[in-house]
Structures are given as C-alpha cells and as structure tokens.
C-alpha cells in the first residue's frame, strides 16, 4: 500500500524508487539523466498544496525545480515541457496566473518552454492542478569528483524557508516567511565548477537527506552554529517541533569542495548566495552525518524515513 | 472555469492551449517540439480511467503515447522520463504491474526510461495513479511537405478500438474489444518517409480532429466504405450512438501522401499495418473535411467541440 511517506524524499521514497528502477534497467538514480551528445534530461511532478504560497506558486516552483535538477548535474538548462492535470471546475483565472508565473520564471532564467500537454479530470479526482515539468540541458565540463576527508561543505543561504512558507500558508499561520523558491542556474554557473566535487539541491528531506546521499565512503560533520537559519524559521521550528535540517528548500544548493572559502566568495557575489557559509567538513566516519551542536555535543543526522510535511513540492 | 471538455482534444482544448501557449512565446503547437541539434522533445500526461483495460493499462499507454508523438514528427524515440503521481493507499501490486508494463513496452520499442520522479498525494486527492512521460528523440531526414489537391489519405488499420475498449472496461460492458494501444515507431520507420507529406496519430478527438488539423489551405474527403472499423466497434457505436470518426486511437497513424498505394503496400508489410487503407483524398474544399457516405451523401466532419468520453488517455 502506497503511503504519503513514499513521496517524502526520505528512506521510503528511495526504497520505492529502487524497486521501480530495477524494472527500468537504464534509469539513472540522479536528479537528471546524462545522455549521449552531452544532454541531460530530468522530470519532476509538482503537487504542492496550497497552490499559491508566500514567495511563489506551483507554476514558479515547477519551473525552478526542474531548472535546479539540471543545474546541479552541471547542465545548462535549455528547454522545458509543461504537462498539466487540471481538476474540473478549476478557476481559469488561477490557471492563467500559474501559467504567467511559469512563463515569467522561465524567461528570467533564460529557459524556453517548448512543448506541453493538458488533461482534465472530474471534480474530486485531482486537487486543483498538478504540473509536470521535464527539462533538457546541455552538459558543461563540470564533473563530480571523489569526496575526500578534509573537504568542506557549503550552502548558499538560509535553510527551511520553503517548507515553513508552505506550512504557514497551508495552516494560515501568522508568520512572514517567504519560500526561497528560485532558479539556481545563474548562481551555479558563476561558481568555479572545476573546484566543485559534489552539488545537490536539498529539496524534499532537506539537507539531512542530501548529506546522507553524499556520504558513502566518507562521513560529514556539520556545525550547528554555522548553518544559516532565519529567526522566523527558527521560531516556527521551536514552536512546532520541526528540525530545520529536514525541511525542504527550493533555492538552495549544497556544495562540497576542497576549499570552501573559494566557493563562499563566489556565491556571495550572486544575489542568491549572499548568506553562503561553510557549514561542515568531510570526516572519516564512513556513511554517517553528524551535527556538532552549539553546546559542543555530537549527534547523528539520519536519513529521514518519511516526511515532516507532505506535498511540499 | 475549466470543464472536462477542455481536456478532450477538441476545440475547447485548442482554445485553452492557444491561450496558454501565448504566454510561452517559444512553445511549439505540435505533438513534439523540434529543437537544436536535431532533437525532438515531447510530453504527455495520462489520466486514463480505468487504469487497466482490455488490451493495455496506463503504463503501456503512457509509453506508447509518447513514443507515437515523437514518431509522427519523424523522430526516432530514444529516451523517456516517468513522472508518477500516486494516491495514498494505492496497492503496491498494481503499481508494480503498471511499471512492469511500462518497462516491457519500452524494451520492445527499443526506448530507454532514463529518469523518473514519484509524488504521493492524500487519499481522495488523485485517482489511483497519473503518469507523465516525456520523451526525447533524434530527428530523421523526414520533413512534412505541402499537402496538395489529389494527395491521398491513408490509415494503418481499424479506428475507434481504444475508445471503445476503455468504455467497455469502464462500464463493464460485455464486448470483446481490445485497445489498439501500440508503439508506432517501428511501423513509421518502415515507411518511405520521403513520400510522406503529413503524419499524425489520431488520439483524442479521433481522425475527425486529426483531419481537421490537416486542412488549412485544402480540404479532405473521406469515403465511409473505405474506413476500417471492426464489427465490434461498429456494433457498440450503433448501440450507444457514437461516431467512430471521433473516437480515440492509440496505435494508429494518419498519413497523407501523393501515392497512397505505395504507403499502403509498405504499411501492410508491418504487423501494425495489415489493415491499412486509403481512406480519402485531398480536395479543394479549403478548411473543410467531408465524409462521402455509403449511400452517396456528403456531410461535413467538424472539429469536435468536446469529448465523447473523458479520460480516454
């Protein structure tokens, strides 16, 4: 029986995806597939609820998400598709507003929406609108490299903004928190990519999931005091008992490089990297992510099993 | 307000798509977009109900549909993505069976599923499973050519099988009718493509929609007695008042060429073209499709406004 946890980006999702991908012998378990002729190809469906939230909407999100999946593979995003599944009775003004938002975001990011499809299902058989965007990019010279002990872990800004923005919009909470939803292709192409060993956008499952995906032959230790978290996100997390490490982001990239300072310097020159920080280092604790807390303690950061919050993207 | 008719493939769909595509300045209103480097790119979401039907299931359909959209653009389908939106509580055995079916169909058609995404929504917020497949193909030397008066219209076999199979499965009617759901890349690549002026797969809206899309500067007359319709489909149509011309197909291609005989000969050598026929000719009735009936009468075949049957694919 499929549960909400199977869509969480955590361990249940990985188990399901592993089962599915065994059937597709050729599937690549990365954000984008790398194909012949230096092409990268990716797909993402968006079921975010609510459709309109502080800092964005499903349209903007669907364009950013696919651009970011291509960008972290070192590809230059070029073309997007737009597949709509609309619930009967959906207001046409909302649809127009979502499409406007997709068009605006794509244009600003220098990406073209070139093909589309529209399906309509009966009232009660969907939830307003679901959007699939698939994307094609051209591979740059970037290649992931072997992560080694002593490498540094960098992030381009405050974490948890997207998840908390969705939550406050969904439950009408009285906080002023905007999603970080943004296309990362500009920021990423401004980095010294030959210095970058690993890049990933920490969406569902947050940086906890991303860092756990990065550690196979090594470990990672992150420092609580260095991880950028806004006052507002921290406040909501304390109030509701969420851990920011597990919260989804939609405009963040985790980078691992030998010289973290060089990456931070490059990031801070870009509007989306002003609050970049070195947040941790690669250690010998094979397969493990640890958090060094403010009080000096050290605790394991596990791969999330299921979601803190479903339908975040 | 979005209605089921907006997803029908008829006039309402075209109106909506035209509105949307104006926002996406770069969108191409064909089955696939033709990109730089001889690449074709297409997307299709599948919301068929029921998920399992006589002759196929949503998995097989989702692979065939996207392969066919690429094939009719003269592209050789190479890579597919698979985006799943699953309703909480969906049986894992059904999911496995659908994925098996996708994998089998892709393998048989020589196409690779290379990237995927899985989302789960709460019970009651979707209808079992929706699948988006996007596809990449490499363009062949085929190019559509100007349709001229005297050209012939060919189809590779019996029409209406898919729509009637869905209907009999949906309403548990006691007819033995199988969907024609099949990947057309093999058949199409076996045709003398330099002789082909126009190719389109008549899915939603049936051959009525496809032929109306073909006539801009010319007209088309089709001959009722030449259009292949199985006994069973004809019987259901008479019983329920459907017109086979408007029924969806998932393994058919309409071809327009100067020498219809040559196309029919080539088609009949392929398992999917055994019942190929010349069904009509291009006339001077600019912008109009006519049906010459068995009794010798002549009636207009209009672009369908909305669906005969929603959620056919």
Coordinates of C-alpha atoms in Angstrom, one line a residue:
Chain A
X1 CA 0.0 0.0 0.0
X2 CA 1.5 3.3 -1.0
X3 CA 1.7 5.8 1.9
X4 CA 2.3 9.6 1.9
X5 CA 5.8 8.7 3.2
X6 CA 6.6 7.1 -0.1
X7 CA 6.5 10.6 -1.6
X8 CA 8.6 12.2 1.1
X9 CA 12.1 12.1 -0.4
X10 CA 13.2 10.0 2.5
X11 CA 14.1 6.4 3.0
X12 CA 10.6 5.1 1.9
X13 CA 10.9 7.0 -1.3
X14 CA 14.3 5.5 -2.0
X15 CA 13.1 2.0 -1.3
X16 CA 10.2 2.5 -3.7
X17 CA 12.4 4.2 -6.4
X18 CA 14.9 1.4 -6.1
X19 CA 12.2 -1.2 -6.7
X20 CA 10.8 0.7 -9.7
X21 CA 14.1 1.5 -11.2
X22 CA 15.1 -2.2 -11.2
X23 CA 12.4 -2.6 -13.9
X24 CA 13.8 0.2 -16.0
X25 CA 17.3 -1.2 -16.5
X26 CA 18.5 2.1 -17.9
X27 CA 17.2 4.5 -15.3
X28 CA 19.8 6.8 -13.6
X29 CA 19.2 7.4 -9.9
X30 CA 20.3 11.0 -10.0
X31 CA 18.4 14.3 -10.4
X32 CA 18.9 14.2 -14.1
X33 CA 19.9 11.5 -16.5
X34 CA 23.1 12.1 -18.6
X35 CA 22.6 11.1 -22.2
X36 CA 24.6 10.8 -25.3
X37 CA 25.5 14.1 -27.1
X38 CA 26.1 15.9 -23.8
X39 CA 22.5 16.1 -23.0
X40 CA 20.9 16.0 -19.5
X41 CA 17.2 15.0 -19.1
X42 CA 15.1 15.3 -16.0
X43 CA 11.4 15.2 -14.9
X44 CA 9.6 16.4 -11.8
X45 CA 5.9 16.5 -10.9
X46 CA 4.5 19.1 -8.6
X47 CA 1.6 18.6 -6.3
X48 CA 2.3 21.4 -3.8
X49 CA -0.5 22.4 -1.5
X50 CA -1.6 25.2 -1.3
X51 CA -1.1 26.2 -5.0
X52 CA -0.3 29.8 -4.0
X53 CA 2.1 30.4 -1.1
X54 CA 4.2 33.1 0.3
X55 CA 7.1 33.7 -2.2
X56 CA 5.7 31.7 -5.1
X57 CA 3.1 29.3 -6.5
X58 CA 3.1 25.9 -8.2
X59 CA 4.0 27.5 -11.5
X60 CA 7.1 29.2 -10.3
X61 CA 8.0 26.1 -8.3
X62 CA 7.6 23.7 -11.3
X63 CA 10.0 25.8 -13.4
X64 CA 12.6 26.3 -10.6
X65 CA 12.6 22.7 -9.5
X66 CA 13.4 21.3 -13.0
X67 CA 15.9 24.0 -13.7
X68 CA 17.6 23.2 -10.4
X69 CA 17.7 19.4 -11.1
X70 CA 19.5 20.1 -14.3
X71 CA 21.8 22.7 -12.8
X72 CA 23.2 20.5 -10.0
X73 CA 24.2 17.9 -12.6
X74 CA 26.3 20.6 -14.2
X75 CA 24.0 21.1 -17.1
X76 CA 22.9 24.4 -18.6
X77 CA 19.0 24.2 -18.6
X78 CA 17.7 25.0 -22.1
X79 CA 14.2 23.6 -22.7
X80 CA 11.2 22.7 -20.5
X81 CA 7.9 20.8 -21.1
X82 CA 4.7 21.6 -19.3
X83 CA 2.2 18.8 -18.5
X84 CA -1.0 20.0 -16.8
X85 CA -3.5 17.8 -15.0
X86 CA -6.4 20.0 -14.1
X87 CA -9.4 19.3 -11.9
X88 CA -12.8 20.1 -13.5
X89 CA -14.1 23.4 -12.1
X90 CA -10.7 24.9 -11.5
X91 CA -10.9 28.7 -12.0
X92 CA -9.4 29.9 -15.3
X93 CA -8.0 33.0 -13.6
X94 CA -5.9 30.8 -11.3
X95 CA -4.7 28.8 -14.2
X96 CA -3.7 32.0 -16.1
X97 CA -1.9 33.3 -13.1
X98 CA 0.0 30.0 -12.7
X99 CA 0.9 30.0 -16.4
X100 CA 2.0 33.6 -16.2
X101 CA 4.2 32.7 -13.3
X102 CA 5.8 29.8 -15.2
X103 CA 6.4 32.0 -18.2
X104 CA 8.0 34.8 -16.1
X105 CA 10.2 32.4 -14.2
X106 CA 11.4 30.6 -17.4
X107 CA 12.1 33.9 -19.1
X108 CA 14.1 35.3 -16.2
X109 CA 16.1 32.0 -16.0
X110 CA 16.8 32.1 -19.8
X111 CA 14.9 28.8 -20.4
X112 CA 12.3 28.0 -23.0
X113 CA 9.0 26.1 -22.5
X114 CA 8.7 24.4 -25.9
X115 CA 6.1 21.7 -25.5
X116 CA 3.0 21.0 -23.4
X117 CA 0.0 18.8 -22.7
X118 CA -3.3 19.4 -20.9
X119 CA -5.5 16.8 -19.3
X120 CA -8.7 17.5 -17.3
X121 CA -10.2 15.0 -14.7
X122 CA -13.6 15.1 -13.0
X123 CA -14.2 17.2 -9.9
X124 CA -12.8 15.4 -6.9
X125 CA -10.3 13.3 -8.9
X126 CA -7.4 15.7 -8.5
X127 CA -6.6 18.7 -6.3
X128 CA -6.9 21.8 -8.4
X129 CA -3.9 21.4 -10.6
X130 CA -0.8 19.1 -10.8
X131 CA 2.1 20.2 -13.1
X132 CA 4.9 18.0 -14.6
X133 CA 7.9 19.8 -16.0
X134 CA 10.6 17.8 -17.7
X135 CA 13.8 19.5 -18.8
X136 CA 16.7 19.2 -21.2
X137 CA 20.0 20.8 -20.6
X138 CA 23.4 20.7 -22.3
X139 CA 26.2 19.3 -20.2
X140 CA 29.1 21.7 -19.3
X141 CA 32.6 20.5 -18.5
X142 CA 31.6 20.0 -14.8
X143 CA 32.1 16.5 -13.4
X144 CA 31.5 15.3 -9.9
X145 CA 34.8 14.3 -8.2
X146 CA 35.7 11.9 -5.4
X147 CA 34.9 13.4 -2.0
X148 CA 37.8 13.2 0.5
X149 CA 38.4 13.7 4.2
X150 CA 39.0 17.4 4.8
X151 CA 36.8 18.7 2.0
X152 CA 34.3 21.4 3.1
X153 CA 30.5 21.6 2.9
X154 CA 29.0 24.8 1.7
X155 CA 25.4 26.1 1.4
X156 CA 24.3 29.3 -0.4
X157 CA 21.9 30.6 2.3
X158 CA 19.2 30.1 4.9
X159 CA 17.6 26.6 5.1
X160 CA 14.0 25.6 5.6
X161 CA 12.4 28.7 4.1
X162 CA 10.3 26.8 1.5
X163 CA 8.9 24.2 3.9
X164 CA 7.9 26.8 6.5
X165 CA 6.4 29.1 3.9
X166 CA 4.2 26.2 2.7
X167 CA 3.3 25.3 6.2
X168 CA 2.3 28.8 7.3
X169 CA 0.4 29.3 4.0
X170 CA -1.4 26.0 4.4
X171 CA -2.4 26.5 8.0
X172 CA -2.8 30.2 7.8
X173 CA -0.3 30.8 10.5
X174 CA 0.6 34.4 11.2
X175 CA 4.3 34.4 10.2
X176 CA 6.0 36.4 7.5
X177 CA 8.1 33.7 5.9
X178 CA 8.8 33.6 2.1
X179 CA 9.8 30.5 0.2
X180 CA 13.3 30.6 -1.2
X181 CA 12.0 29.1 -4.5
X182 CA 14.4 30.3 -7.2
X183 CA 16.2 29.1 -10.3
X184 CA 19.8 28.2 -9.4
X185 CA 21.3 28.0 -12.9
X186 CA 22.7 31.6 -12.6
X187 CA 24.3 31.1 -9.3
X188 CA 25.7 27.7 -10.1
X189 CA 27.2 28.8 -13.5
X190 CA 29.0 31.6 -11.6
X191 CA 30.9 29.1 -9.4
X192 CA 34.4 27.8 -10.1
X193 CA 33.0 24.4 -11.1
X194 CA 36.3 22.7 -11.6
X195 CA 36.7 23.1 -7.8
X196 CA 33.3 21.6 -7.1
X197 CA 33.2 17.9 -6.1
X198 CA 29.5 17.5 -5.4
X199 CA 26.4 19.6 -5.9
X200 CA 22.8 18.8 -4.9
X201 CA 19.7 20.8 -4.3
X202 CA 18.3 19.9 -0.8
X203 CA 14.6 19.7 -1.6
X204 CA 12.4 17.0 0.0
X205 CA 14.1 15.6 3.1
X206 CA 16.2 18.8 3.5
X207 CA 20.0 19.0 3.9
X208 CA 19.7 15.9 6.1
X209 CA 18.7 13.8 3.1
X210 CA 21.2 15.4 0.8
X211 CA 24.2 15.0 3.1
X212 CA 23.2 11.4 3.7
X213 CA 23.2 10.8 0.0
X214 CA 26.7 12.3 -0.2
X215 CA 28.3 10.1 2.4
X216 CA 29.3 6.6 1.1
X217 CA 33.0 6.2 1.6
X218 CA 33.3 9.2 4.0
X219 CA 31.4 10.9 6.7
X220 CA 30.3 14.5 7.2
X221 CA 30.2 16.7 10.3
X222 CA 28.2 19.9 10.2
X223 CA 28.3 22.7 12.8
X224 CA 25.0 23.9 14.2
X225 CA 26.2 27.5 14.7
X226 CA 27.3 27.8 11.1
X227 CA 24.1 26.6 9.4
X228 CA 22.1 29.7 8.2
X229 CA 18.6 29.6 9.6
X230 CA 16.4 32.7 9.7
X231 CA 15.0 34.0 13.0
X232 CA 11.5 33.3 11.7
X233 CA 12.1 29.7 10.6
X234 CA 13.9 29.0 13.9
X235 CA 10.9 30.4 15.8
X236 CA 8.4 28.3 13.9
X237 CA 10.6 25.2 14.3
X238 CA 10.8 25.7 18.0
X239 CA 7.1 26.3 18.3
X240 CA 6.1 23.2 16.3
X241 CA 8.9 20.9 16.9
X242 CA 10.5 20.8 13.4
X243 CA 14.1 20.3 12.7
X244 CA 15.4 22.7 10.0
X245 CA 17.8 20.1 8.8
X246 CA 14.9 18.0 7.5
X247 CA 13.0 20.9 5.9
X248 CA 12.7 21.3 2.1
X249 CA 14.4 24.1 0.2
X250 CA 13.8 25.2 -3.3
X251 CA 16.5 27.7 -3.9
X252 CA 19.5 26.1 -2.1
X253 CA 22.5 24.1 -3.3
X254 CA 24.8 22.1 -1.1
X255 CA 28.3 22.1 -2.5
X256 CA 31.3 20.0 -1.4
X257 CA 34.8 21.3 -2.4
X258 CA 38.4 21.2 -1.1
X259 CA 38.5 25.0 -0.5
X260 CA 35.2 26.1 1.0
X261 CA 36.3 29.7 1.2
X262 CA 36.7 30.0 -2.6
X263 CA 33.1 28.7 -3.1
X264 CA 31.7 31.0 -0.4
X265 CA 33.4 34.0 -2.0
X266 CA 32.0 33.2 -5.4
X267 CA 28.5 32.5 -4.0
X268 CA 28.4 35.8 -2.1
X269 CA 28.9 37.8 -5.3
X270 CA 25.5 36.4 -6.6
X271 CA 22.1 37.6 -5.2
X272 CA 21.2 34.0 -4.3
X273 CA 24.4 33.4 -2.4
X274 CA 24.7 36.5 -0.1
X275 CA 24.3 34.3 3.0
X276 CA 26.6 31.5 1.9
X277 CA 28.5 29.7 4.6
X278 CA 30.8 26.7 5.1
X279 CA 28.6 24.5 7.3
X280 CA 30.7 21.5 7.8
X281 CA 33.6 19.2 6.7
X282 CA 34.1 15.7 5.4
X283 CA 35.3 13.3 8.0
X284 CA 36.3 9.6 8.3
X285 CA 33.0 8.5 9.9
X286 CA 32.1 6.4 6.9
X287 CA 28.4 6.6 5.9
X288 CA 27.5 8.9 8.8
X289 CA 26.4 12.5 9.1
X290 CA 26.9 14.2 12.5
X291 CA 25.8 17.5 13.8
X292 CA 28.2 19.3 16.2
X293 CA 25.7 21.3 18.4
X294 CA 26.0 24.7 19.9
X295 CA 26.7 23.1 23.2
X296 CA 29.5 21.0 21.8
X297 CA 27.6 17.7 21.7
X298 CA 27.6 15.5 18.6
X299 CA 24.5 13.7 17.3
X300 CA 23.8 11.5 14.3
X301 CA 21.7 13.1 11.5
X302 CA 19.9 10.2 10.0
X303 CA 18.3 9.9 6.5
X304 CA 14.7 10.9 7.1
X305 CA 12.3 7.9 7.0
X306 CA 9.3 9.9 5.8
X307 CA 8.1 13.4 5.6
X308 CA 7.8 16.1 8.2
X309 CA 5.2 17.7 5.8
X310 CA 3.7 16.1 2.7
X311 CA 3.1 17.9 -0.6
X312 CA 5.8 20.4 -0.2
X313 CA 6.6 20.4 -3.9
Chain B
X1 CA -14.0 27.5 -15.2
X2 CA -12.2 24.5 -16.6
X3 CA -14.5 21.8 -17.8
X4 CA -13.9 18.2 -18.9
X5 CA -14.3 19.4 -22.4
X6 CA -11.0 21.4 -22.0
X7 CA -9.2 18.1 -21.9
X8 CA -11.0 16.5 -24.8
X9 CA -8.6 17.2 -27.6
X10 CA -11.3 19.1 -29.4
X11 CA -12.0 22.8 -30.0
X12 CA -12.1 23.7 -26.3
X13 CA -8.7 22.1 -25.8
X14 CA -7.3 24.1 -28.7
X15 CA -8.7 27.4 -27.4
X16 CA -7.2 26.7 -23.9
X17 CA -3.8 25.6 -25.4
X18 CA -3.7 28.7 -27.6
X19 CA -4.2 30.9 -24.6
X20 CA -1.6 29.1 -22.6
X21 CA 0.9 29.0 -25.4
X22 CA 0.8 32.7 -26.0
X23 CA 2.4 33.1 -22.6
X24 CA 5.2 30.6 -23.5
X25 CA 6.5 32.5 -26.5
X26 CA 8.6 29.6 -27.6
X27 CA 6.1 26.8 -27.3
X28 CA 5.5 24.7 -30.5
X29 CA 1.9 23.6 -31.1
X30 CA 2.8 20.2 -32.5
X31 CA 3.0 16.8 -30.8
X32 CA 6.7 17.3 -30.2
X33 CA 8.9 20.3 -30.2
X34 CA 11.8 20.3 -32.7
X35 CA 15.0 21.7 -31.0
X36 CA 18.5 22.4 -31.9
X37 CA 20.9 19.5 -32.6
X38 CA 18.2 17.5 -34.4
X39 CA 16.4 16.7 -31.1
X40 CA 12.6 16.3 -30.7
X41 CA 11.0 16.8 -27.2
X42 CA 7.5 15.9 -26.2
X43 CA 5.4 15.5 -23.0
X44 CA 2.1 13.7 -22.2
X45 CA 0.2 13.1 -19.0
X46 CA -2.0 10.1 -18.7
X47 CA -5.1 10.0 -16.6
X48 CA -6.9 7.1 -18.2
X49 CA -9.8 5.5 -16.3
X50 CA -9.9 2.6 -15.7
X51 CA -6.2 2.1 -15.2
X52 CA -6.4 -1.5 -16.6
X53 CA -8.4 -2.1 -19.7
X54 CA -8.8 -4.6 -22.4
X55 CA -5.5 -4.6 -24.5
X56 CA -3.4 -2.5 -22.1
X57 CA -3.1 -0.4 -19.0
X58 CA -2.0 3.2 -18.1
X59 CA 1.7 2.0 -18.1
X60 CA 1.7 0.7 -21.6
X61 CA -0.4 3.6 -22.8
X62 CA 2.0 6.2 -21.3
X63 CA 5.0 4.7 -23.1
X64 CA 3.1 4.2 -26.4
X65 CA 1.6 7.7 -26.4
X66 CA 4.9 9.5 -26.0
X67 CA 6.7 7.2 -28.5
X68 CA 4.0 7.9 -31.0
X69 CA 4.1 11.7 -30.5
X70 CA 7.8 11.6 -31.3
X71 CA 7.4 9.1 -34.2
X72 CA 4.8 11.2 -36.1
X73 CA 7.2 14.2 -36.0
X74 CA 9.7 12.0 -37.9
X75 CA 11.9 11.5 -34.8
X76 CA 13.4 8.2 -33.6
X77 CA 12.3 7.9 -30.0
X78 CA 15.3 7.3 -27.7
X79 CA 14.7 8.3 -24.1
X80 CA 11.7 8.6 -21.8
X81 CA 11.1 10.0 -18.4
X82 CA 8.5 8.7 -15.9
X83 CA 6.7 11.0 -13.5
X84 CA 4.3 9.3 -11.1
X85 CA 1.6 11.0 -9.0
X86 CA 0.2 8.3 -6.8
X87 CA -2.9 8.4 -4.5
X88 CA -2.2 7.4 -0.9
X89 CA -3.5 3.8 -0.4
X90 CA -2.8 2.7 -3.9
X91 CA -2.0 -1.0 -4.0
X92 CA 1.7 -1.7 -4.5
X93 CA 0.9 -4.8 -6.6
X94 CA -1.0 -2.6 -9.1
X95 CA 1.9 -0.1 -9.2
X96 CA 4.4 -2.9 -9.8
X97 CA 2.2 -4.3 -12.6
X98 CA 2.0 -0.8 -14.2
X99 CA 5.7 -0.3 -14.0
X100 CA 6.3 -3.8 -15.5
X101 CA 4.1 -2.9 -18.3
X102 CA 6.0 0.4 -19.0
X103 CA 9.3 -1.4 -18.8
X104 CA 8.1 -4.2 -21.2
X105 CA 6.6 -1.8 -23.7
X106 CA 9.7 0.5 -23.7
X107 CA 12.0 -2.5 -24.2
X108 CA 10.0 -3.9 -27.1
X109 CA 10.0 -0.5 -28.7
X110 CA 13.8 0.0 -28.2
X111 CA 13.4 3.0 -26.0
X112 CA 15.0 3.7 -22.6
X113 CA 13.4 5.1 -19.5
X114 CA 16.2 7.1 -18.0
X115 CA 14.8 9.4 -15.4
X116 CA 11.8 9.5 -13.0
X117 CA 10.0 11.2 -10.2
X118 CA 7.5 10.0 -7.7
X119 CA 4.9 12.0 -5.7
X120 CA 2.2 10.8 -3.4
X121 CA -1.0 12.8 -2.5
X122 CA -3.6 12.1 0.2
X123 CA -6.4 9.7 -0.4
X124 CA -9.1 11.4 -2.4
X125 CA -6.8 13.9 -4.0
X126 CA -6.0 11.9 -7.1
X127 CA -7.5 8.8 -8.8
X128 CA -5.2 5.9 -8.2
X129 CA -2.2 7.0 -10.4
X130 CA -1.4 9.6 -13.0
X131 CA 1.6 9.2 -15.2
X132 CA 3.6 11.7 -17.1
X133 CA 6.0 10.5 -19.7
X134 CA 8.2 13.0 -21.6
X135 CA 10.4 11.8 -24.4
X136 CA 13.5 12.8 -26.5
X137 CA 14.0 11.6 -30.0
X138 CA 16.6 12.2 -32.7
X139 CA 15.2 13.8 -35.9
X140 CA 15.5 11.8 -39.1
X141 CA 15.6 13.3 -42.5
X142 CA 11.7 13.3 -42.6
X143 CA 10.1 16.7 -43.2
X144 CA 6.4 17.5 -43.6
X145 CA 5.6 18.7 -47.0
X146 CA 2.9 20.9 -48.5
X147 CA -0.4 19.0 -48.9
X148 CA -1.9 19.4 -52.4
X149 CA -5.2 18.6 -54.1
X150 CA -5.1 15.0 -55.3
X151 CA -3.0 13.7 -52.4
X152 CA -4.3 10.6 -50.7
X153 CA -5.2 10.0 -47.0
X154 CA -4.1 6.6 -45.5
X155 CA -4.6 4.9 -42.2
X156 CA -2.9 1.8 -40.9
X157 CA -6.0 0.0 -39.6
X158 CA -9.2 -0.1 -37.7
X159 CA -10.3 3.0 -35.9
X160 CA -12.0 3.5 -32.5
X161 CA -10.6 0.4 -30.8
X162 CA -9.0 2.3 -28.0
X163 CA -12.0 4.5 -27.0
X164 CA -14.4 1.5 -27.2
X165 CA -12.1 -0.7 -25.2
X166 CA -11.9 2.0 -22.5
X167 CA -15.6 2.4 -22.5
X168 CA -16.5 -1.3 -22.3
X169 CA -13.9 -1.7 -19.5
X170 CA -15.2 1.3 -17.6
X171 CA -18.8 0.3 -17.8
X172 CA -18.2 -3.4 -17.7
X173 CA -20.0 -3.9 -21.0
X174 CA -20.0 -7.4 -22.4
X175 CA -18.0 -6.8 -25.6
X176 CA -14.6 -8.3 -26.6
X177 CA -12.8 -5.2 -27.9
X178 CA -9.1 -4.6 -27.3
X179 CA -7.4 -1.3 -27.4
X180 CA -5.1 -0.8 -30.4
X181 CA -2.5 0.8 -28.0
X182 CA 0.9 0.2 -29.6
X183 CA 4.2 1.9 -30.2
X184 CA 4.2 3.1 -33.8
X185 CA 8.0 3.8 -34.2
X186 CA 8.6 0.5 -35.9
X187 CA 5.8 0.9 -38.5
X188 CA 6.6 4.5 -39.2
X189 CA 10.3 3.9 -39.7
X190 CA 9.4 1.2 -42.3
X191 CA 7.5 3.7 -44.5
X192 CA 9.0 5.5 -47.5
X193 CA 9.2 8.8 -45.4
X194 CA 10.4 10.9 -48.3
X195 CA 7.0 10.2 -49.9
X196 CA 5.1 11.2 -46.7
X197 CA 3.7 14.8 -46.6
X198 CA 1.8 14.6 -43.2
X199 CA 1.7 12.2 -40.3
X200 CA -0.3 12.4 -37.1
X201 CA -1.6 9.9 -34.6
X202 CA -5.4 10.4 -34.2
X203 CA -5.7 10.1 -30.4
X204 CA -8.2 12.3 -28.5
X205 CA -10.8 13.7 -31.0
X206 CA -10.2 10.7 -33.4
X207 CA -9.5 11.0 -37.1
X208 CA -12.1 13.8 -37.2
X209 CA -9.8 16.1 -35.1
X210 CA -6.6 15.0 -36.9
X211 CA -8.0 15.6 -40.4
X212 CA -9.4 19.0 -39.4
X213 CA -5.9 19.9 -38.2
X214 CA -4.5 18.9 -41.6
X215 CA -6.8 21.1 -43.7
X216 CA -5.8 24.7 -43.8
X217 CA -5.2 25.5 -47.5
X218 CA -7.0 22.5 -48.8
X219 CA -10.0 20.2 -48.0
X220 CA -10.3 16.5 -47.4
X221 CA -12.9 14.0 -48.5
X222 CA -13.0 10.6 -46.8
X223 CA -15.1 7.6 -48.0
X224 CA -17.2 5.9 -45.4
X225 CA -16.9 2.4 -47.0
X226 CA -13.1 2.6 -47.0
X227 CA -12.6 3.5 -43.4
X228 CA -11.6 0.3 -41.4
X229 CA -13.9 -0.2 -38.5
X230 CA -14.2 -3.6 -36.7
X231 CA -17.6 -5.3 -36.5
X232 CA -17.5 -5.0 -32.7
X233 CA -16.7 -1.2 -32.7
X234 CA -19.4 -0.6 -35.3
X235 CA -21.9 -2.5 -33.1
X236 CA -21.1 -0.6 -29.9
X237 CA -21.2 2.7 -31.9
X238 CA -24.7 1.9 -33.3
X239 CA -25.9 0.8 -29.9
X240 CA -24.7 3.8 -28.0
X241 CA -24.8 6.5 -30.7
X242 CA -21.1 7.1 -31.1
X243 CA -19.4 8.2 -34.3
X244 CA -16.2 6.2 -34.9
X245 CA -14.6 9.2 -36.6
X246 CA -14.4 11.0 -33.2
X247 CA -13.1 8.0 -31.2
X248 CA -9.6 8.0 -29.8
X249 CA -7.0 5.6 -31.2
X250 CA -3.6 4.7 -29.6
X251 CA -1.9 2.7 -32.3
X252 CA -3.0 4.5 -35.5
X253 CA -1.3 6.9 -37.8
X254 CA -3.0 9.0 -40.5
X255 CA -0.6 9.7 -43.4
X256 CA -1.1 12.0 -46.4
X257 CA 1.0 11.2 -49.5
X258 CA 0.8 11.7 -53.2
X259 CA 0.8 7.9 -53.9
X260 CA -1.4 6.2 -51.3
X261 CA -0.9 2.8 -52.8
X262 CA 2.8 3.0 -52.1
X263 CA 2.2 3.8 -48.4
X264 CA -0.5 1.1 -48.0
X265 CA 1.9 -1.5 -49.5
X266 CA 4.6 -0.5 -47.1
X267 CA 2.2 -0.5 -44.1
X268 CA 0.8 -3.9 -44.9
X269 CA 4.3 -5.5 -44.5
X270 CA 4.3 -4.5 -40.8
X271 CA 2.2 -6.2 -38.2
X272 CA 0.6 -2.9 -37.2
X273 CA -0.4 -2.1 -40.8
X274 CA -2.1 -5.3 -42.0
X275 CA -5.4 -3.5 -42.4
X276 CA -4.1 -0.3 -44.0
X277 CA -6.4 1.5 -46.4
X278 CA -6.5 4.6 -48.5
X279 CA -9.5 6.3 -46.8
X280 CA -9.8 9.6 -48.7
X281 CA -8.3 12.3 -50.8
X282 CA -7.3 15.9 -50.6
X283 CA -9.8 18.3 -52.3
X284 CA -10.2 22.0 -53.0
X285 CA -12.8 22.5 -50.2
X286 CA -10.5 24.8 -48.3
X287 CA -10.6 24.2 -44.5
X288 CA -13.3 21.5 -44.7
X289 CA -13.4 17.8 -44.1
X290 CA -16.3 15.9 -45.8
X291 CA -17.5 12.3 -45.4
X292 CA -18.8 10.6 -48.5
X293 CA -21.3 8.2 -47.0
X294 CA -22.2 4.6 -48.2
X295 CA -25.4 6.0 -49.6
X296 CA -23.5 8.6 -51.6
X297 CA -24.4 11.6 -49.5
X298 CA -21.8 14.0 -48.3
X299 CA -21.6 15.6 -44.9
X300 CA -19.2 17.9 -43.1
X301 CA -17.0 16.3 -40.4
X302 CA -16.4 19.1 -37.9
X303 CA -13.6 19.6 -35.4
X304 CA -15.1 18.1 -32.2
X305 CA -16.0 20.7 -29.6
X306 CA -15.6 18.4 -26.6
X307 CA -15.2 14.8 -25.7
X308 CA -17.4 11.9 -26.5
X309 CA -15.7 10.2 -23.5
X310 CA -13.4 11.9 -21.0
X311 CA -10.2 10.4 -19.6
X312 CA -9.5 8.2 -22.5
X313 CA -5.8 8.6 -22.2

